[in-house]
CSV table of C-alpha atoms in Angstrom, one decimal:
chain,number,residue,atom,x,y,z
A,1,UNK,CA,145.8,121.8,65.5
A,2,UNK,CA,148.1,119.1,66.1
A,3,UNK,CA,148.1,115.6,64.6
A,4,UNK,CA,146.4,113.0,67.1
A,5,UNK,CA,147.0,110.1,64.2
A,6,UNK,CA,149.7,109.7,62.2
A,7,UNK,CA,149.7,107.2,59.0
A,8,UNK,CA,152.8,107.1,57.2
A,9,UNK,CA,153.9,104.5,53.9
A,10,UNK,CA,151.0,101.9,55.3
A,11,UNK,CA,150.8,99.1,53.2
A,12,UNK,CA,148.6,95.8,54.0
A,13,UNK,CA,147.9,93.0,51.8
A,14,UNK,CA,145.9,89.5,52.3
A,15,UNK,CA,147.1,86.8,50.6
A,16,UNK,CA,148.5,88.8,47.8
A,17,UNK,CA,145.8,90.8,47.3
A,18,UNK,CA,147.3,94.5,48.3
A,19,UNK,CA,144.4,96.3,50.4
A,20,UNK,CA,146.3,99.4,51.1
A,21,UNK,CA,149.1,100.5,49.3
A,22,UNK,CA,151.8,103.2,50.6
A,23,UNK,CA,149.1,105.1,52.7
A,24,UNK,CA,149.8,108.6,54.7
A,25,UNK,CA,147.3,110.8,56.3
A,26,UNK,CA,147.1,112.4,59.4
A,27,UNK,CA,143.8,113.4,61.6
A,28,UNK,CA,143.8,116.5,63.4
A,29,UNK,CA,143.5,116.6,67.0
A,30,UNK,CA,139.9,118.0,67.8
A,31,UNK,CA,138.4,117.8,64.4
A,32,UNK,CA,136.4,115.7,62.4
A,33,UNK,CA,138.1,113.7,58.9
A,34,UNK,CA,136.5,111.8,56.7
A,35,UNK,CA,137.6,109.1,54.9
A,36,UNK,CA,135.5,107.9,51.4
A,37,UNK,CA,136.0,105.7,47.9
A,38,UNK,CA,134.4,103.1,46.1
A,39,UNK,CA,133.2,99.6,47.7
A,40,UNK,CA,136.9,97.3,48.0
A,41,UNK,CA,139.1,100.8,48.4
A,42,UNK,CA,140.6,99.8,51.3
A,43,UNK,CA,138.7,101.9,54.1
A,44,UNK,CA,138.0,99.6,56.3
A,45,UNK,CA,141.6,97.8,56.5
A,46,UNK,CA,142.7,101.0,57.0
A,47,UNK,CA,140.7,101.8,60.0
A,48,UNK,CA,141.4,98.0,61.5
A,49,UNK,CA,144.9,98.9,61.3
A,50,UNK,CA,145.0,102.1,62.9
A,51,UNK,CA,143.2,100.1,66.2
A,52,UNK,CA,145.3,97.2,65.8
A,53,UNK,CA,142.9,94.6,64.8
A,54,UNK,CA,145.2,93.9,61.8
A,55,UNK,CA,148.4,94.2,61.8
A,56,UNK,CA,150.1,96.2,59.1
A,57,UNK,CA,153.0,95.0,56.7
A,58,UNK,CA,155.1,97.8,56.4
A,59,UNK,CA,154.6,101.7,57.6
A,60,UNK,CA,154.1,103.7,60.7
A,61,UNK,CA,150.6,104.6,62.5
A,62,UNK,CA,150.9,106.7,65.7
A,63,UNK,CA,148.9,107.9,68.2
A,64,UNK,CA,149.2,111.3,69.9
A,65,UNK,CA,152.9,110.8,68.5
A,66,UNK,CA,153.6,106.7,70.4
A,67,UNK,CA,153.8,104.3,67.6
A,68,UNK,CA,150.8,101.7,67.8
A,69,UNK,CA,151.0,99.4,65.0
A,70,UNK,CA,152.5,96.8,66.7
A,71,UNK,CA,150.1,97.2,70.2
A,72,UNK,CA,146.9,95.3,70.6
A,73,UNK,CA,143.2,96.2,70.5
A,74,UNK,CA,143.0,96.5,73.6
A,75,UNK,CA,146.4,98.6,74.7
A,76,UNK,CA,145.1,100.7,71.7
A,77,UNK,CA,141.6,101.2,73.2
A,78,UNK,CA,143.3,102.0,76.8
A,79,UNK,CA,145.3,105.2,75.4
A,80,UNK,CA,141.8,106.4,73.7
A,81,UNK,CA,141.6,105.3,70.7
A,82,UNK,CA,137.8,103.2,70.1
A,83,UNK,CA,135.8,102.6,67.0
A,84,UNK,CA,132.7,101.2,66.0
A,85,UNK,CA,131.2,99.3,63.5
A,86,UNK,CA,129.3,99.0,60.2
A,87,UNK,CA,127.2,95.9,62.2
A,88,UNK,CA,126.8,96.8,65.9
A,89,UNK,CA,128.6,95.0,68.7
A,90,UNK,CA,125.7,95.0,71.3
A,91,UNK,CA,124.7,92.6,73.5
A,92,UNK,CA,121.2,91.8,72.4
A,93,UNK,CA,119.9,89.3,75.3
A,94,UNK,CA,121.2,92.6,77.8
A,95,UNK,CA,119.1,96.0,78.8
A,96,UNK,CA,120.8,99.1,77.2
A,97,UNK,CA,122.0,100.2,80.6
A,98,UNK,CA,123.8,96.8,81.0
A,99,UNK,CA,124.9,97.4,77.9
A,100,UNK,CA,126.9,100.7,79.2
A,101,UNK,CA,128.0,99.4,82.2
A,102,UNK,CA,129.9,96.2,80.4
A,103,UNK,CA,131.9,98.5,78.5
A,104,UNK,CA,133.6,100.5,81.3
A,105,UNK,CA,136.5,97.6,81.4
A,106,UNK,CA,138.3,98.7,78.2
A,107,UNK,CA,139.7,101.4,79.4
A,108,UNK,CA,139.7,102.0,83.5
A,109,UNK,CA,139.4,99.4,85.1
A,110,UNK,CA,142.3,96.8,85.9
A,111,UNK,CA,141.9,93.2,85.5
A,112,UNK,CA,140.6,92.5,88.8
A,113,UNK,CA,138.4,95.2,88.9
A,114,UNK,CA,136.8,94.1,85.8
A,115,UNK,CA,134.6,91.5,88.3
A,116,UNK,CA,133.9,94.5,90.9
A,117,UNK,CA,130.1,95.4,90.6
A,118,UNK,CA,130.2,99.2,88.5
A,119,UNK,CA,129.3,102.0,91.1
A,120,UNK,CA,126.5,104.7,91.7
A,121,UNK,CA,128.9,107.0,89.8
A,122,UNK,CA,128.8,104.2,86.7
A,123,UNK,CA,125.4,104.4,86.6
A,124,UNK,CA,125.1,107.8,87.3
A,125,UNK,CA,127.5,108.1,83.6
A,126,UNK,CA,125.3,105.2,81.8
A,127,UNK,CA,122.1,107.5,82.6
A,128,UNK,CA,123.3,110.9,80.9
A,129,UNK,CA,124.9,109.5,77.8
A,130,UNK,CA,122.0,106.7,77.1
A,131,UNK,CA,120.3,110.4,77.7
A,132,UNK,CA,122.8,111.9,75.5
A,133,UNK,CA,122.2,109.5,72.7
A,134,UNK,CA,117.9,109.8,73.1
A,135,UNK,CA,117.8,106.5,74.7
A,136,UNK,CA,117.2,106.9,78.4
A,137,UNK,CA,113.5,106.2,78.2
A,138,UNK,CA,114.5,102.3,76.7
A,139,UNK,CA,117.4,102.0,79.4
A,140,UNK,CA,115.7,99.1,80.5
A,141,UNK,CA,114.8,97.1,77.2
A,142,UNK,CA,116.7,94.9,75.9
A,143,UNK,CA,118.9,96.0,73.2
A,144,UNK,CA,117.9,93.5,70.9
A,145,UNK,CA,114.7,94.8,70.4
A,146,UNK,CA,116.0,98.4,69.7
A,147,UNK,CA,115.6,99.2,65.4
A,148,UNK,CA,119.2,99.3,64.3
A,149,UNK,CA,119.5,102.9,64.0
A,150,UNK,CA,118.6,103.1,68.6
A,151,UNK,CA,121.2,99.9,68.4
A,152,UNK,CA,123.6,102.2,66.2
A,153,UNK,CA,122.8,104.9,68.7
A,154,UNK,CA,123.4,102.3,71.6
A,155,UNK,CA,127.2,101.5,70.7
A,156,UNK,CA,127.6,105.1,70.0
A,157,UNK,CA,126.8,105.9,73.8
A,158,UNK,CA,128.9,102.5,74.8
A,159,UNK,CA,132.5,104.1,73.4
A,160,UNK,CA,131.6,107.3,74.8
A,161,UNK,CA,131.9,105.9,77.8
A,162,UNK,CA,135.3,104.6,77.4
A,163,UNK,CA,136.0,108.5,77.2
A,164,UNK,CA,137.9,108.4,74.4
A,165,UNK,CA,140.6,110.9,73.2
A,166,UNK,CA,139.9,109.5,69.5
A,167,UNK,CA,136.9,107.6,68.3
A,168,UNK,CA,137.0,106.0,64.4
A,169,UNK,CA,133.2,105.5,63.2
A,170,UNK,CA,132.7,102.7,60.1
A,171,UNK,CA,129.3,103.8,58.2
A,172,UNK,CA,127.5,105.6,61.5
A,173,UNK,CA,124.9,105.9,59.1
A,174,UNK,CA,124.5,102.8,57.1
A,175,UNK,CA,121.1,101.3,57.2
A,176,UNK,CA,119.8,103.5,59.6
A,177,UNK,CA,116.1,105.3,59.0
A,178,UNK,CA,116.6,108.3,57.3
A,179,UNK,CA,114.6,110.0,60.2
A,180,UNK,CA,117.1,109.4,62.5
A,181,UNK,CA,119.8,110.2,60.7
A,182,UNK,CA,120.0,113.8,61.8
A,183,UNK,CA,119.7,113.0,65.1
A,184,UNK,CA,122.6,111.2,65.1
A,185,UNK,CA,124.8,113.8,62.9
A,186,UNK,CA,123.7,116.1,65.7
A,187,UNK,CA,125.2,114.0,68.4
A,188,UNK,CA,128.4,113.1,66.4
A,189,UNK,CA,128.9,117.0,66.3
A,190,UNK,CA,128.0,117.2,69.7
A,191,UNK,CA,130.1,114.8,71.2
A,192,UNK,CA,133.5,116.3,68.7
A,193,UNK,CA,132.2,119.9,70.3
A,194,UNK,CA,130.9,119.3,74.2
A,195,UNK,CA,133.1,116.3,74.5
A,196,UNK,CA,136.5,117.2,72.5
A,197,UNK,CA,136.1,113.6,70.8
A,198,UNK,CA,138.2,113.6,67.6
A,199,UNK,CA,136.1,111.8,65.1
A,200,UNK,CA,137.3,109.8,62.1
A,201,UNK,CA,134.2,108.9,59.8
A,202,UNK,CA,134.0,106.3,57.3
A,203,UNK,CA,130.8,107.0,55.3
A,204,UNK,CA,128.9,106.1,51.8
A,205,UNK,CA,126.3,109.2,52.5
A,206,UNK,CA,127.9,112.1,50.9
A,207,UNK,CA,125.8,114.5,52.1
A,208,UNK,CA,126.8,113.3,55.9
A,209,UNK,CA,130.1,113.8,55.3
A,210,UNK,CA,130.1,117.0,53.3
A,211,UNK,CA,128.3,118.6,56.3
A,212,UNK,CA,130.5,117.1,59.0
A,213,UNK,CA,133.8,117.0,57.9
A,214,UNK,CA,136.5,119.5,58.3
A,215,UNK,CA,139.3,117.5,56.0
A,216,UNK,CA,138.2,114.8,54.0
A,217,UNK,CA,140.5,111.7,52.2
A,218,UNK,CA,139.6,109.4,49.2
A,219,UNK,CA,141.0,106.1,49.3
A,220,UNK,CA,140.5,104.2,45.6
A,221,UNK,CA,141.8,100.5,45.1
A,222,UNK,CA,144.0,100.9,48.4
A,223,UNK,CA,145.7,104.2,47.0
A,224,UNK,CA,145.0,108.0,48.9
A,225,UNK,CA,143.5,109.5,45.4
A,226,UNK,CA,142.9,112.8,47.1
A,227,UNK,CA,142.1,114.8,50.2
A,228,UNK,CA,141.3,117.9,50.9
A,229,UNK,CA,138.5,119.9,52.1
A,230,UNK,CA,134.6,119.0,51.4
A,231,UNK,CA,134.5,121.9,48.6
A,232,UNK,CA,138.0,120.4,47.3
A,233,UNK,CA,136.6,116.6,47.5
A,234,UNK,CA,133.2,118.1,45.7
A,235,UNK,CA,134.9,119.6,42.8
A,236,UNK,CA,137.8,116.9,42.4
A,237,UNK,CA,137.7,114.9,39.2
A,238,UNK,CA,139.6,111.9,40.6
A,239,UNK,CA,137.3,111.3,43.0
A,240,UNK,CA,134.0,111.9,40.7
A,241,UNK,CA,135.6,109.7,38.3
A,242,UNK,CA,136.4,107.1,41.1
A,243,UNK,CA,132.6,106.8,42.1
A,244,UNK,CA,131.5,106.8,38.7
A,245,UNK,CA,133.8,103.8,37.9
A,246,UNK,CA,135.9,105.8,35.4
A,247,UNK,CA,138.6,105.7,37.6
């Protein structure tokens, strides 16, 4: 498989405080990675990076071999590249379907047609991933009033319809009932397998990402600490030590 992210020497720091020291790691085109460590390890700055959100200081990130780090959100999101986050980005006041409809901009529309009203063919998407995601029954209710594991579920089915080449999750399963939590693994897989959606998973749940993962990489205070398969991760020291606090 072929690399569709590349993260070479990154470094980012805030105000002196050094988030992510001398990073490399690449993702593999088609797969699914995971990236772990301790609360504070520098996960998430990584994954803002890699979608522009912050800038980095020093390093190179690429994308299906273009350079990105210096490209906004938004030019990032257009070549494929879309994550989500630990706190969904829904509009609550809006039905789900309106939901799916508003996010069709990011990526395929131009400006001006941006104000266009979406198409039969919009909807026609919107219906069989809100189906896709177990939500087409509560296309019509307003998001807000979905449990955050349906809202989770919701923004899911709202990148997917960007189409994206790469999607970068943050905690997919945080806070979510553990009932549905297997319902959503099973769509993640899903969506890597039917769809051809490389995922890159950020996740606390071990067991999640021992079961999903094909490579996984352990980040601890900003450093890479180790990577390697799920068995490799399982049986590494380092990263035992790091969750223990030993590290």
């Amino acid at each position: 498989m072929n690399a569709i992210i590349e993260v070479q020497d990154v470094s980012k720091s805030y105000g002196g405080v050094v988030a992510n020291k001398r990073v490399s790691m690449t993702v593999q085109a088609g797969g699914i990675t995971g990236l772990i460590g301790p609360n504070g390890s520098g996960k998430t700055t990584l994954f803002n990076s890699i979608v522009g959100y912050h800038p980095i200081d020093s390093g190179s990130i690429k994308f299906e071999g273009r350079e990105i780090s210096k490209m906004p959100v938004q030019s990032i999101a257009r070549l494929g590249l879309i994550r989500t986050f630990q706190q969904t980005r829904i509009y609550g006041a809006m039905d789900c379907t309106k939901n799916m409809l508003i996010s069709l901009p990011h990526r395929k529309m131009k400006f001006l047609d941006a104000f266009s009203k979406p198409g039969e063919s919009d909807h026609a998407k919107a219906d069989r991933l809100l189906e896709f995601v177990g939500l087409y029954e509560k296309r019509f209710l307003s998001a807000g009033s979905l449990s955050f594991g349906q809202q989770k579920l919701l923004e899911f089915a709202m990148a997917l319809m960007n189409e994206p080449t790469g999607l970068l999750l943050d905690e997919p399963t945080a806070g979510i009932n553990p009932t549905l939590i297997n319902g959503l693994i099973d769509r993640l897989k899903r969506a890597n397998s039917e769809f051809g959606i490389t995922l890159f998973i950020i996740e606390h749940n071990m067991r999640v990402i021992m079961n999903m993962a094909d490579k996984i990489y352990c980040l601890a205070h900003g450093e890479m600490l180790a990577q390697g398969t799920p068995q490799e991760i399982q049986n590494d020291q380092r990263v035992v030590d790091a969750y223990l606090g030993t590290h």
